[in-house]
Coordinates of C-alpha atoms in Angstrom, one line a residue:
X1 CA 171.0 137.4 135.3
X2 CA 171.6 141.3 135.9
X3 CA 174.4 142.5 134.6
X4 CA 176.2 146.1 134.3
X5 CA 178.2 146.5 131.2
X6 CA 178.0 149.8 129.6
X7 CA 176.6 150.4 126.3
X8 CA 177.7 149.3 122.6
X9 CA 176.5 152.5 120.6
X10 CA 175.3 155.5 121.1
X11 CA 173.2 158.2 118.4
X12 CA 175.2 160.9 117.5
X13 CA 172.7 164.2 117.7
X14 CA 171.8 166.2 114.7
X15 CA 171.5 169.8 115.7
X16 CA 169.6 171.1 112.8
X17 CA 168.4 174.6 110.9
X18 CA 165.9 173.9 108.3
X19 CA 166.0 172.2 104.7
X20 CA 166.0 175.6 102.9
X21 CA 164.0 173.0 99.7
X22 CA 161.2 171.6 99.3
X23 CA 132.0 142.9 132.8
X24 CA 131.3 140.4 135.9
X25 CA 134.2 141.0 138.0
X26 CA 134.1 144.0 139.6
X27 CA 137.1 146.9 139.6
X28 CA 137.3 149.3 142.5
X29 CA 135.1 152.2 141.9
X30 CA 136.7 156.4 141.1
X31 CA 136.1 159.3 141.8
X32 CA 134.8 161.4 139.5
X33 CA 136.7 165.1 138.8
X34 CA 135.4 168.3 136.9
X35 CA 136.4 168.9 133.2
X36 CA 139.9 170.9 133.7
X37 CA 140.0 174.3 132.0
X38 CA 142.2 174.7 129.8
X39 CA 146.3 175.5 131.1
X40 CA 149.4 177.8 129.3
X41 CA 150.9 175.1 127.0
X42 CA 155.2 174.2 126.9
X43 CA 155.1 173.2 123.6
X44 CA 155.1 174.1 120.2
X45 CA 155.2 171.9 117.6
X46 CA 155.5 173.7 113.5
X47 CA 154.4 172.6 110.6
X48 CA 158.1 172.1 108.4
X49 CA 156.1 169.6 106.0
X50 CA 156.1 172.5 103.1
X51 CA 160.1 172.3 103.1
X52 CA 160.4 168.7 103.8
X53 CA 160.1 167.6 100.2
X54 CA 157.2 165.3 100.8
X55 CA 154.5 165.2 98.8
X56 CA 152.7 162.1 98.9
X57 CA 148.9 162.4 99.3
X58 CA 146.8 159.4 100.5
X59 CA 143.7 159.0 98.1
X60 CA 140.2 157.0 99.0
X61 CA 138.2 157.4 95.9
X62 CA 135.8 160.3 96.8
X63 CA 136.7 161.7 93.7
X64 CA 134.8 159.4 91.9
X65 CA 131.3 161.2 90.2
X66 CA 128.7 160.8 91.0
X67 CA 130.2 159.6 94.0
X68 CA 130.2 156.0 95.8
X69 CA 129.9 157.3 99.2
X70 CA 131.8 154.5 100.5
X71 CA 132.5 153.0 103.3
X72 CA 135.7 152.0 101.6
X73 CA 136.7 155.4 101.4
X74 CA 135.8 156.3 105.3
X75 CA 139.1 155.1 106.3
X76 CA 141.8 156.9 105.4
X77 CA 146.1 155.8 105.8
X78 CA 148.3 155.8 108.3
X79 CA 153.0 156.3 108.6
X80 CA 155.2 154.0 109.3
X81 CA 158.5 155.5 111.4
X82 CA 161.8 153.3 110.3
X83 CA 165.1 153.1 110.2
X84 CA 165.2 151.2 106.8
X85 CA 168.8 151.8 105.5
X86 CA 170.2 151.9 109.0
X87 CA 171.9 155.6 108.6
X88 CA 170.3 157.0 112.5
X89 CA 167.3 158.5 110.6
X90 CA 163.8 157.4 110.7
X91 CA 162.7 157.1 107.4
X92 CA 158.4 157.2 106.5
X93 CA 156.2 155.1 104.2
X94 CA 152.7 156.3 103.6
X95 CA 149.9 154.0 101.9
X96 CA 148.5 155.1 99.5
X97 CA 145.2 154.5 99.7
X98 CA 143.2 153.5 95.9
X99 CA 140.1 154.7 93.2
X100 CA 137.4 153.5 91.9
X101 CA 138.3 152.0 87.9
X102 CA 136.0 150.1 85.1
X103 CA 133.1 151.5 82.8
X104 CA 131.0 151.6 86.6
X105 CA 133.5 153.4 88.4
X106 CA 133.2 149.8 90.6
X107 CA 136.6 148.6 90.8
X108 CA 138.3 149.1 93.6
X109 CA 141.6 149.4 92.7
X110 CA 145.5 151.3 94.8
X111 CA 147.9 153.9 94.1
X112 CA 151.3 152.9 95.3
X113 CA 152.3 154.4 98.7
X114 CA 155.6 156.7 98.5
X115 CA 158.8 155.9 101.0
X116 CA 160.6 158.8 102.1
X117 CA 164.4 158.5 102.9
X118 CA 165.3 160.6 106.0
X119 CA 168.2 163.4 105.0
X120 CA 168.5 165.1 108.2
X121 CA 167.5 168.6 108.8
X122 CA 164.0 167.3 108.0
X123 CA 164.8 167.1 104.2
X124 CA 163.8 163.7 102.6
X125 CA 163.4 162.0 99.1
X126 CA 161.0 159.9 97.7
X127 CA 163.1 156.3 97.1
X128 CA 159.7 154.2 96.2
X129 CA 161.0 153.7 93.0
X130 CA 164.5 152.8 93.5
X131 CA 163.6 150.7 96.5
X132 CA 161.1 148.6 94.1
X133 CA 157.6 149.7 96.5
X134 CA 156.9 151.6 93.2
X135 CA 154.9 147.9 92.1
X136 CA 154.0 144.4 93.9
X137 CA 155.5 141.0 93.2
X138 CA 155.7 140.3 89.6
X139 CA 154.7 143.8 88.8
X140 CA 151.2 143.6 89.7
X141 CA 149.9 146.9 90.3
X142 CA 149.3 148.2 94.0
X143 CA 145.2 147.3 96.3
X144 CA 143.4 149.6 98.1
X145 CA 145.7 150.4 100.9
X146 CA 145.1 151.7 104.6
X147 CA 148.0 150.8 107.3
X148 CA 151.6 150.1 107.4
X149 CA 153.3 148.3 109.9
X150 CA 156.6 147.0 110.8
X151 CA 159.3 144.4 112.2
X152 CA 162.5 142.5 111.4
X153 CA 160.3 139.3 110.6
X154 CA 163.0 137.4 109.1
X155 CA 165.6 138.1 112.3
X156 CA 168.5 139.5 110.0
X157 CA 169.1 142.7 111.7
X158 CA 166.7 144.5 108.8
X159 CA 163.1 145.8 109.3
X160 CA 160.6 144.1 107.0
X161 CA 157.2 146.5 106.0
X162 CA 153.8 145.0 106.7
X163 CA 150.9 146.9 104.1
X164 CA 147.2 146.1 104.7
X165 CA 144.3 147.2 102.6
X166 CA 140.9 146.2 100.7
X167 CA 141.7 142.6 99.3
X168 CA 145.1 141.4 100.9
X169 CA 148.3 142.8 102.4
X170 CA 151.3 142.2 101.4
X171 CA 154.9 141.7 102.7
X172 CA 158.1 143.2 101.8
X173 CA 161.8 142.3 102.4
X174 CA 164.6 144.8 103.2
X175 CA 167.6 143.4 101.6
X176 CA 170.7 144.4 99.6
X177 CA 170.2 146.3 96.5
X178 CA 173.6 145.2 95.0
X179 CA 175.3 148.9 95.4
X180 CA 175.5 149.0 99.1
X181 CA 172.4 150.3 99.8
X182 CA 168.5 148.2 100.7
X183 CA 165.6 148.3 98.9
X184 CA 162.4 145.4 99.2
X185 CA 161.0 142.8 97.7
X186 CA 158.0 141.4 97.8
X187 CA 158.3 138.0 99.3
X188 CA 153.6 137.6 99.9
X189 CA 153.2 134.8 98.1
X190 CA 156.4 132.5 99.3
X191 CA 155.1 133.6 102.9
X192 CA 152.4 132.8 102.8
X193 CA 150.1 135.9 103.3
X194 CA 148.8 136.0 99.3
X195 CA 145.6 135.2 100.2
X196 CA 142.2 134.3 102.8
X197 CA 142.2 138.9 102.8
X198 CA 139.3 140.2 102.3
X199 CA 139.2 143.8 103.6
X200 CA 142.6 144.9 106.2
X201 CA 142.8 147.8 108.5
X202 CA 145.3 147.9 111.6
X203 CA 148.3 145.1 111.6
X204 CA 150.4 144.5 114.7
X205 CA 153.5 141.8 115.2
X206 CA 155.1 140.5 118.2
X207 CA 156.6 136.9 119.6
X208 CA 153.4 135.1 121.1
X209 CA 154.7 131.5 121.9
X210 CA 158.1 132.4 122.6
X211 CA 160.3 131.5 120.0
X212 CA 162.0 134.7 119.1
X213 CA 159.9 134.6 115.6
X214 CA 157.6 137.5 114.8
X215 CA 154.0 136.5 114.5
X216 CA 151.4 138.4 113.1
X217 CA 148.2 140.0 113.8
X218 CA 145.8 141.5 111.4
X219 CA 142.0 143.4 111.7
X220 CA 139.1 142.9 109.2
X221 CA 137.1 145.5 109.3
X222 CA 133.2 144.6 107.9
X223 CA 131.6 142.5 104.9
X224 CA 131.2 145.5 102.7
X225 CA 130.9 145.5 98.5
X226 CA 128.8 146.8 96.2
X227 CA 126.3 145.0 96.0
X228 CA 126.0 145.3 99.9
X229 CA 125.9 149.4 99.8
X230 CA 122.6 150.5 100.8
X231 CA 121.8 154.4 101.1
X232 CA 121.9 156.5 104.1
X233 CA 121.4 160.1 105.3
X234 CA 122.2 161.5 108.7
X235 CA 120.1 164.5 108.3
X236 CA 117.2 162.8 106.7
X237 CA 117.9 163.9 103.0
X238 CA 121.6 164.8 102.4
X239 CA 122.8 161.0 101.3
X240 CA 126.1 159.5 103.3
X241 CA 128.5 157.6 103.9
X242 CA 126.5 154.6 106.1
X243 CA 127.6 153.4 109.5
X244 CA 129.5 150.6 110.1
X245 CA 126.1 149.1 112.0
X246 CA 124.8 148.5 108.6
X247 CA 127.5 145.6 107.7
X248 CA 128.5 142.3 110.0
X249 CA 131.7 142.3 111.5
X250 CA 134.8 139.9 109.1
X251 CA 136.9 137.6 110.9
X252 CA 140.1 138.5 112.2
X253 CA 143.4 136.7 111.5
X254 CA 146.8 135.7 113.4
X255 CA 149.2 134.2 112.0
X256 CA 151.6 131.8 113.2
X257 CA 156.0 132.5 111.8
X258 CA 157.0 129.2 110.8
X259 CA 160.9 130.9 111.5
X260 CA 161.5 129.7 107.7
X261 CA 160.1 132.4 105.6
X262 CA 156.6 131.5 106.0
X263 CA 153.5 132.3 108.4
X264 CA 150.2 130.0 108.5
X265 CA 147.4 131.6 109.3
X266 CA 146.6 129.6 112.9
X267 CA 143.3 132.3 113.2
X268 CA 140.6 128.5 113.3
X269 CA 142.2 126.7 115.8
X270 CA 143.8 129.8 118.2
X271 CA 140.5 131.0 119.8
X272 CA 139.8 134.3 117.8
X273 CA 136.6 135.8 118.3
X274 CA 134.1 134.6 115.5
X275 CA 132.6 137.3 112.9
X276 CA 129.5 138.1 112.7
X277 CA 127.7 141.2 115.1
X278 CA 130.9 141.7 116.6
X279 CA 135.0 142.0 114.9
X280 CA 135.5 145.5 112.6
X281 CA 138.0 146.1 114.1
X282 CA 140.0 149.6 113.5
X283 CA 143.3 148.8 115.5
X284 CA 145.7 146.0 116.8
X285 CA 148.3 147.1 120.0
X286 CA 150.8 144.1 121.3
X287 CA 152.0 144.5 125.1
X288 CA 152.4 142.8 127.8
X289 CA 149.4 143.8 128.9
X290 CA 148.3 141.4 132.6
X291 CA 152.8 141.5 133.3
X292 CA 152.9 137.8 132.9
X293 CA 155.6 137.6 130.5
X294 CA 153.6 137.0 127.9
X295 CA 152.6 139.8 125.0
X296 CA 148.9 140.4 125.0
X297 CA 146.8 141.3 122.2
X298 CA 144.2 144.5 122.4
X299 CA 141.7 145.7 119.7
X300 CA 139.9 148.6 118.6
X301 CA 136.3 147.6 117.2
X302 CA 134.4 149.8 115.5
X303 CA 130.3 150.1 117.4
X304 CA 131.2 146.6 119.0
X305 CA 132.8 145.0 122.2
X306 CA 136.4 145.8 121.9
X307 CA 139.0 142.4 122.5
X308 CA 141.0 141.9 125.1
X309 CA 143.4 138.6 123.9
X310 CA 145.4 137.3 127.2
X311 CA 148.4 135.2 125.8
X312 CA 147.5 131.9 127.4
X313 CA 150.6 130.7 124.9
X314 CA 153.2 127.9 125.6
X315 CA 156.5 128.2 123.3
X316 CA 155.8 126.8 119.4
X317 CA 151.9 126.7 120.2
X318 CA 150.0 130.0 120.2
X319 CA 146.5 130.4 122.5
X320 CA 145.1 133.3 123.0
X321 CA 141.6 134.0 125.7
X322 CA 139.1 137.3 125.0
X323 CA 138.3 138.3 128.1
X324 CA 137.7 142.4 126.9
X325 CA 134.0 142.8 128.5
X326 CA 135.1 140.7 132.3
X327 CA 138.5 142.3 132.1
X328 CA 136.5 145.6 132.5
X329 CA 138.3 146.5 129.7
X330 CA 135.7 146.2 126.1
X331 CA 133.3 148.8 126.7
X332 CA 133.7 152.5 128.9
X333 CA 132.0 153.3 131.7
X334 CA 128.1 153.5 131.1
X335 CA 129.0 150.2 129.8
X336 CA 128.1 150.6 126.3
X337 CA 130.4 150.2 123.3
X338 CA 132.3 152.5 121.3
X339 CA 133.3 153.2 117.9
X340 CA 136.8 152.9 118.4
X341 CA 139.9 153.9 116.6
X342 CA 143.7 154.6 118.1
X343 CA 145.6 152.5 120.9
X344 CA 148.3 153.5 123.0
X345 CA 150.0 151.2 126.3
X346 CA 151.6 153.2 128.4
X347 CA 152.0 154.4 132.3
X348 CA 150.5 157.5 132.6
X349 CA 150.5 157.8 136.4
X350 CA 153.8 156.4 136.6
X351 CA 152.4 152.5 138.6
X352 CA 154.5 150.4 136.7
X353 CA 151.5 149.4 135.1
X354 CA 150.4 149.4 131.2
X355 CA 147.3 151.5 131.1
X356 CA 145.1 150.7 127.9
X357 CA 144.2 154.2 125.9
X358 CA 141.8 154.2 122.8
X359 CA 140.3 156.5 121.3
X360 CA 136.5 157.2 119.8
X361 CA 134.0 158.6 118.3
X362 CA 131.8 161.9 118.9
X363 CA 129.6 161.4 121.2
X364 CA 131.9 159.2 122.7
X365 CA 134.8 160.2 125.8
X366 CA 138.1 158.1 124.7
X367 CA 138.8 155.8 127.3
X368 CA 141.4 155.3 129.2
X369 CA 141.2 151.4 131.2
X370 CA 143.2 151.5 134.6
X371 CA 145.3 148.8 134.9
X372 CA 144.7 146.4 138.2
X373 CA 145.8 143.4 136.3
X374 CA 147.9 140.2 138.7
X375 CA 150.0 138.3 136.5
X376 CA 147.5 136.4 134.2
X377 CA 144.8 137.7 135.2
X378 CA 143.3 141.2 133.5
X379 CA 141.8 143.6 135.1
X380 CA 140.7 147.3 134.2
X381 CA 139.0 150.4 135.2
X382 CA 137.4 153.0 133.0
X383 CA 139.4 156.1 133.9
X384 CA 138.5 158.9 131.5
X385 CA 136.7 161.3 134.2
X386 CA 138.8 160.9 137.0
X387 CA 142.1 161.6 134.7
X388 CA 141.3 164.8 133.6
X389 CA 141.1 163.6 129.7
X390 CA 137.3 164.5 129.8
X391 CA 137.4 167.9 129.5
X392 CA 138.5 167.7 125.9
X393 CA 134.1 166.8 125.3
X394 CA 132.6 164.1 123.2
X395 CA 132.8 166.4 119.8
X396 CA 136.1 164.8 118.2
X397 CA 136.6 161.8 116.4
X398 CA 139.3 159.7 117.1
X399 CA 142.0 158.3 115.3
X400 CA 145.9 158.5 115.6
X401 CA 147.3 158.7 119.1
X402 CA 150.7 158.2 121.4
X403 CA 151.0 159.6 125.1
X404 CA 154.5 161.1 124.8
X405 CA 156.8 162.8 126.6
X406 CA 156.9 165.8 125.1
X407 CA 158.2 168.4 127.6
X408 CA 160.7 166.0 129.8
X409 CA 159.7 166.3 132.5
X410 CA 158.9 162.7 133.0
X411 CA 155.3 162.7 132.6
X412 CA 153.7 161.3 129.6
X413 CA 151.9 163.2 127.6
X414 CA 148.6 162.4 124.9
X415 CA 148.7 163.6 120.9
X416 CA 144.9 163.1 119.2
X417 CA 145.1 163.2 115.8
X418 CA 141.1 163.8 114.4
X419 CA 139.0 163.9 111.2
X420 CA 135.2 162.8 110.5
X421 CA 134.5 159.9 109.1
X422 CA 131.7 161.4 107.4
X423 CA 131.0 163.5 104.1
X424 CA 128.5 166.0 105.8
X425 CA 128.4 166.1 109.6
X426 CA 125.8 167.0 110.9
X427 CA 127.0 168.6 115.0
X428 CA 130.5 169.3 114.2
X429 CA 133.1 170.0 111.2
X430 CA 134.8 166.9 108.9
X431 CA 138.6 168.8 109.0
X432 CA 139.1 169.0 113.4
X433 CA 141.8 170.2 115.0
X434 CA 144.6 167.9 116.8
X435 CA 144.2 167.6 120.9
X436 CA 147.6 167.8 123.0
X437 CA 147.0 166.9 126.6
X438 CA 149.7 168.5 129.5
X439 CA 150.1 165.6 131.9
X440 CA 150.7 167.5 135.1
X441 CA 151.2 164.4 137.8
X442 CA 148.9 162.0 136.3
X443 CA 146.8 165.1 135.9
X444 CA 145.7 165.8 132.2
X445 CA 145.0 169.6 130.5
X446 CA 144.1 170.9 127.6
X447 CA 147.2 172.3 126.0
X448 CA 146.2 172.7 122.2
X449 CA 145.9 176.1 122.4
X450 CA 149.1 176.9 122.6
X451 CA 150.8 174.4 121.4
X452 CA 151.0 175.7 117.9
X453 CA 149.2 177.2 115.1
X454 CA 149.5 173.8 113.7
X455 CA 147.6 171.6 116.0
X456 CA 144.8 174.0 115.7
X457 CA 144.5 174.0 112.7
X458 CA 141.5 172.0 111.0
X459 CA 142.3 168.6 109.0
X460 CA 141.0 165.4 108.1
X461 CA 142.9 163.2 110.1
X462 CA 144.0 159.9 110.4
X463 CA 147.2 158.0 111.1
X464 CA 149.7 159.7 113.0
X465 CA 153.3 158.4 113.7
X466 CA 155.2 159.7 116.6
X467 CA 159.1 159.6 116.6
X468 CA 162.4 162.2 116.9
X469 CA 163.4 162.3 113.3
X470 CA 166.1 164.8 114.2
X471 CA 167.3 162.5 116.7
X472 CA 167.1 165.7 119.2
X473 CA 165.1 164.2 122.0
X474 CA 162.3 165.8 121.4
X475 CA 159.4 164.1 120.1
X476 CA 158.2 165.2 116.1
X477 CA 154.9 163.9 114.4
X478 CA 153.6 162.7 111.2
X479 CA 150.3 162.8 110.8
X480 CA 148.4 161.2 107.5
X481 CA 145.5 163.2 106.2
X482 CA 143.1 161.8 103.6
X483 CA 143.2 163.5 100.3
X484 CA 146.1 166.1 101.0
X485 CA 149.7 165.5 101.8
X486 CA 150.1 164.5 105.2
X487 CA 152.1 167.0 108.0
X488 CA 155.1 167.1 109.6
X489 CA 154.9 168.7 112.7
X490 CA 157.7 168.9 113.9
X491 CA 158.3 169.8 118.5
X492 CA 160.8 172.9 118.8
X493 CA 158.9 173.1 122.8
X494 CA 161.1 175.2 125.0
X495 CA 163.9 172.5 126.4
X496 CA 165.3 173.1 129.4
X497 CA 164.7 169.8 130.9
X498 CA 166.9 166.5 130.1
X499 CA 166.1 163.3 128.1
X500 CA 167.6 159.9 127.6
X501 CA 165.9 157.0 124.8
X502 CA 167.0 153.8 123.8
X503 CA 166.4 151.2 121.5
X504 CA 165.8 147.3 122.2
X505 CA 168.4 144.7 120.9
X506 CA 167.6 140.9 121.4
X507 CA 170.4 137.7 120.9
X508 CA 170.2 136.5 117.3
X509 CA 167.4 139.5 116.6
X510 CA 164.7 137.8 119.0
X511 CA 161.1 139.8 118.6
X512 CA 161.5 142.6 121.7
X513 CA 157.9 143.1 121.8
X514 CA 156.6 142.4 125.4
X515 CA 160.0 144.0 126.8
X516 CA 159.4 146.1 130.2
X517 CA 162.0 148.5 130.6
X518 CA 162.3 150.7 133.7
X519 CA 164.5 153.7 134.5
X520 CA 165.5 154.4 138.2
X521 CA 167.1 158.7 138.9
X522 CA 166.2 161.5 140.6
X523 CA 162.6 162.3 138.7
X524 CA 161.7 158.3 140.4
X525 CA 161.1 155.7 138.5
X526 CA 159.6 155.3 135.1
X527 CA 158.4 152.1 133.1
X528 CA 157.6 151.8 129.1
X529 CA 156.6 148.7 127.3
X530 CA 157.7 147.7 124.5
X531 CA 154.8 147.0 121.6
X532 CA 153.5 146.0 118.4
X533 CA 151.4 147.7 116.4
X534 CA 149.8 150.6 118.1
X535 CA 147.8 154.2 117.4
X536 CA 145.7 154.2 114.7
X537 CA 147.1 152.2 111.5
X538 CA 150.3 153.3 111.6
X539 CA 154.1 152.3 113.1
X540 CA 155.6 154.7 115.6
X541 CA 159.0 154.6 116.3
X542 CA 159.9 152.3 118.6
X543 CA 163.0 153.6 120.6
X544 CA 161.8 154.9 123.8
X545 CA 162.3 158.0 125.0
X546 CA 161.6 159.4 128.8
X547 CA 162.1 163.0 129.9
X548 CA 164.4 163.4 133.5
X549 CA 163.2 166.7 134.4
X550 CA 166.5 168.7 135.3
X551 CA 168.3 166.3 136.3
X552 CA 172.0 166.0 134.3
X553 CA 172.9 162.7 136.6
X554 CA 174.1 159.6 134.9
X555 CA 170.7 156.8 134.5
X556 CA 170.1 153.9 136.3
X557 CA 167.5 151.2 133.7
X558 CA 166.7 147.7 134.0
X559 CA 165.1 145.9 130.8
X560 CA 162.8 142.8 131.9
X561 CA 163.3 141.0 128.1
X562 CA 160.2 138.3 127.3
X563 CA 162.3 135.1 128.2
X564 CA 162.7 136.4 131.7
X565 CA 166.1 137.6 131.9
X566 CA 166.5 140.7 133.8
X567 CA 169.8 143.1 132.7
X568 CA 170.7 146.8 134.9
X569 CA 173.1 149.0 133.1
X570 CA 174.3 151.7 135.6
X571 CA 175.8 155.5 134.6
X572 CA 174.1 156.3 131.7
X573 CA 174.5 159.8 130.4
X574 CA 171.5 161.3 129.6
X575 CA 170.6 163.7 126.4
X576 CA 171.5 160.7 123.8
X577 CA 170.3 157.5 123.1
X578 CA 171.6 153.5 123.7
X579 CA 171.7 150.7 122.7
X580 CA 170.0 148.1 125.3
X581 CA 171.5 144.7 123.9
X582 CA 170.5 141.3 125.7
X583 CA 173.3 139.6 126.9
X584 CA 174.7 136.5 125.3

C-alpha cells in the first residue's frame, strides 16, 4: 500500500549547554587490500559523565579474597537506552552485576541495577527505587545480572524491560505509577519466564511468527559452576580466568509470546541447535537478514560456530533453520571459529542489503559478512580485509559496537568498545581504548586518535548503547564498564551536514523488527533495518538516524513493514525526528 500522508509527530530538538551538576556453497572471492593508515578524524566525543549524575558501577565480584577467578566475572554488563516515561528523552538502565556471599564466598548473589531518568542537558536522576527496580517480585533480591533489552511485550504502547543473568531472567512490565508517571513491576512468574535458565547473557525480541507479538531469544553461555571451576594460567605461573574452551556450551532458549501476557518455551520444538561443544552464546541480533519478509536470528558464540537461524515460521508457529556454516556467516575468512561477542546489522556499502558485523577476541579479525543473499536463501562472504576494517589489527578484545553516521555524510561509521576478558593478559593490556572508524564511501579508516581523549583512554569496556541523548541529531554513546562508572560520551563532532530520523509505529503497537526503511534524497538512497538486540548485552536507541550530507531539501522515505505493506512519505523536513505510523 502506497500513501503520501505526512507525519503526525516530530520531536523537539534540545540545544544544550551542560548540566552544572554531577560452507558448501561458495561465495565469490573478494580482493584483499592493504591496511589503511590512520586518517584525520571529523569526529569528537567528550566524556560528560562527571556532571551527569550517573554514579552506578557494574560489579563483577572479583574483589573477593582469595579470588575465585571464575569465568562468571569475565562477561561484565551492558546498558539499555529507552524512553520509559514517554517524555521524548532516552533514559538509561544499567544491570548491576553481582558478588559472592556465604561462609565460603561461593553463593552467587546479585546487585540491583540502576535506572536513570533523562532530565535533559545530559542530566540524569536515579529513579531505580521509585520505579520499582530495586528488587524483584515479592521482595526477592537481585540475581547476578549481565544484559538488558527492551520491547513492548504486551502491546500497550509502553516499553517493557528484560534483564538477564546467572540463574534466571526477569521481565518488568511498564505500568502507571498512580501519580501521573511510570513504574515497573516484575511479571517474570506470570509470564512463564521464571525458570529453565542456567546462565543467560544477551537477549533479543522480535515477532518471528507474524502475529504482531514480540517473541524472545535468550543466549546462554557455558556450563560453569564452582564444582566446574578448573585452575588456568596463560604464562605458566599466574592463575587466571579459564577460557570458554574449558567448558561445554549451554542450550539457548526461544520463547513464543502467546499474546495473553505469557511466553511459551518452544526451544525444543523450534529446531534450535542442541547444547554440547557449541553454543556459548554472548550476543544476538534479529532482523530480516535474507530479505524474505521474516526476521532472522544471528548469534555470536564464543570460540565455536556462530549461528544464523533463517526464519521458516508460519503465522502462529515458530520454526527456524540454522544455516550459518553453509551461508558463510559462521566463521572467518580462513574457516576458523572466533571468540565472538558484539553484533550489528547495517548497510555500510549502501547496496540495500543488510550486512552482518561481529566483534571478536584478540588475535582474530573482526568479521564483516557481506550479504549476497536472495530472498529466503542466505549467503555471505567474509569482507573484513576488503573493507579496510582489518587496519585496526588484532590486539583488541571487542565487545559493544554499532554502525552510526557520526559525521552525517550519508555513510555509516563504526564504533567498538574494548576490554580484555581475563585478569592478567600476557600480550596486551586489560583496559583498552575504543576504536572509531570513518566510512569514506565504503572504505574504512581508523579515526580513533583524533576523536577525543575519551576514545583513547583505556577502559575495561563491555556493553555499548548508542543513541541521541539530547535529540540534536548527533548520536551519543553510553559505554558500560566493569568495576567502574559507565561513560557517557557526548557527540560534539563539528557538524555542517544535515540529518533526519524516524521512529517506527505499527498498527496496534505490533512489533516493528524486520521493517526496512529507505530514504531518497540528493545524496542518493540509504537503507536502515529495524532490529532487535544487537551490540553486546545492550539495547541501543531504536530510532533510525540518517545523515543527509550538505542537502537540506525535503526527504522522501519508504517503509516496508513486516506484513509486506509499503508506505511512502514525501516532503519530510530534515534536522528533526519523525514518527512513521503504519496506515490502518
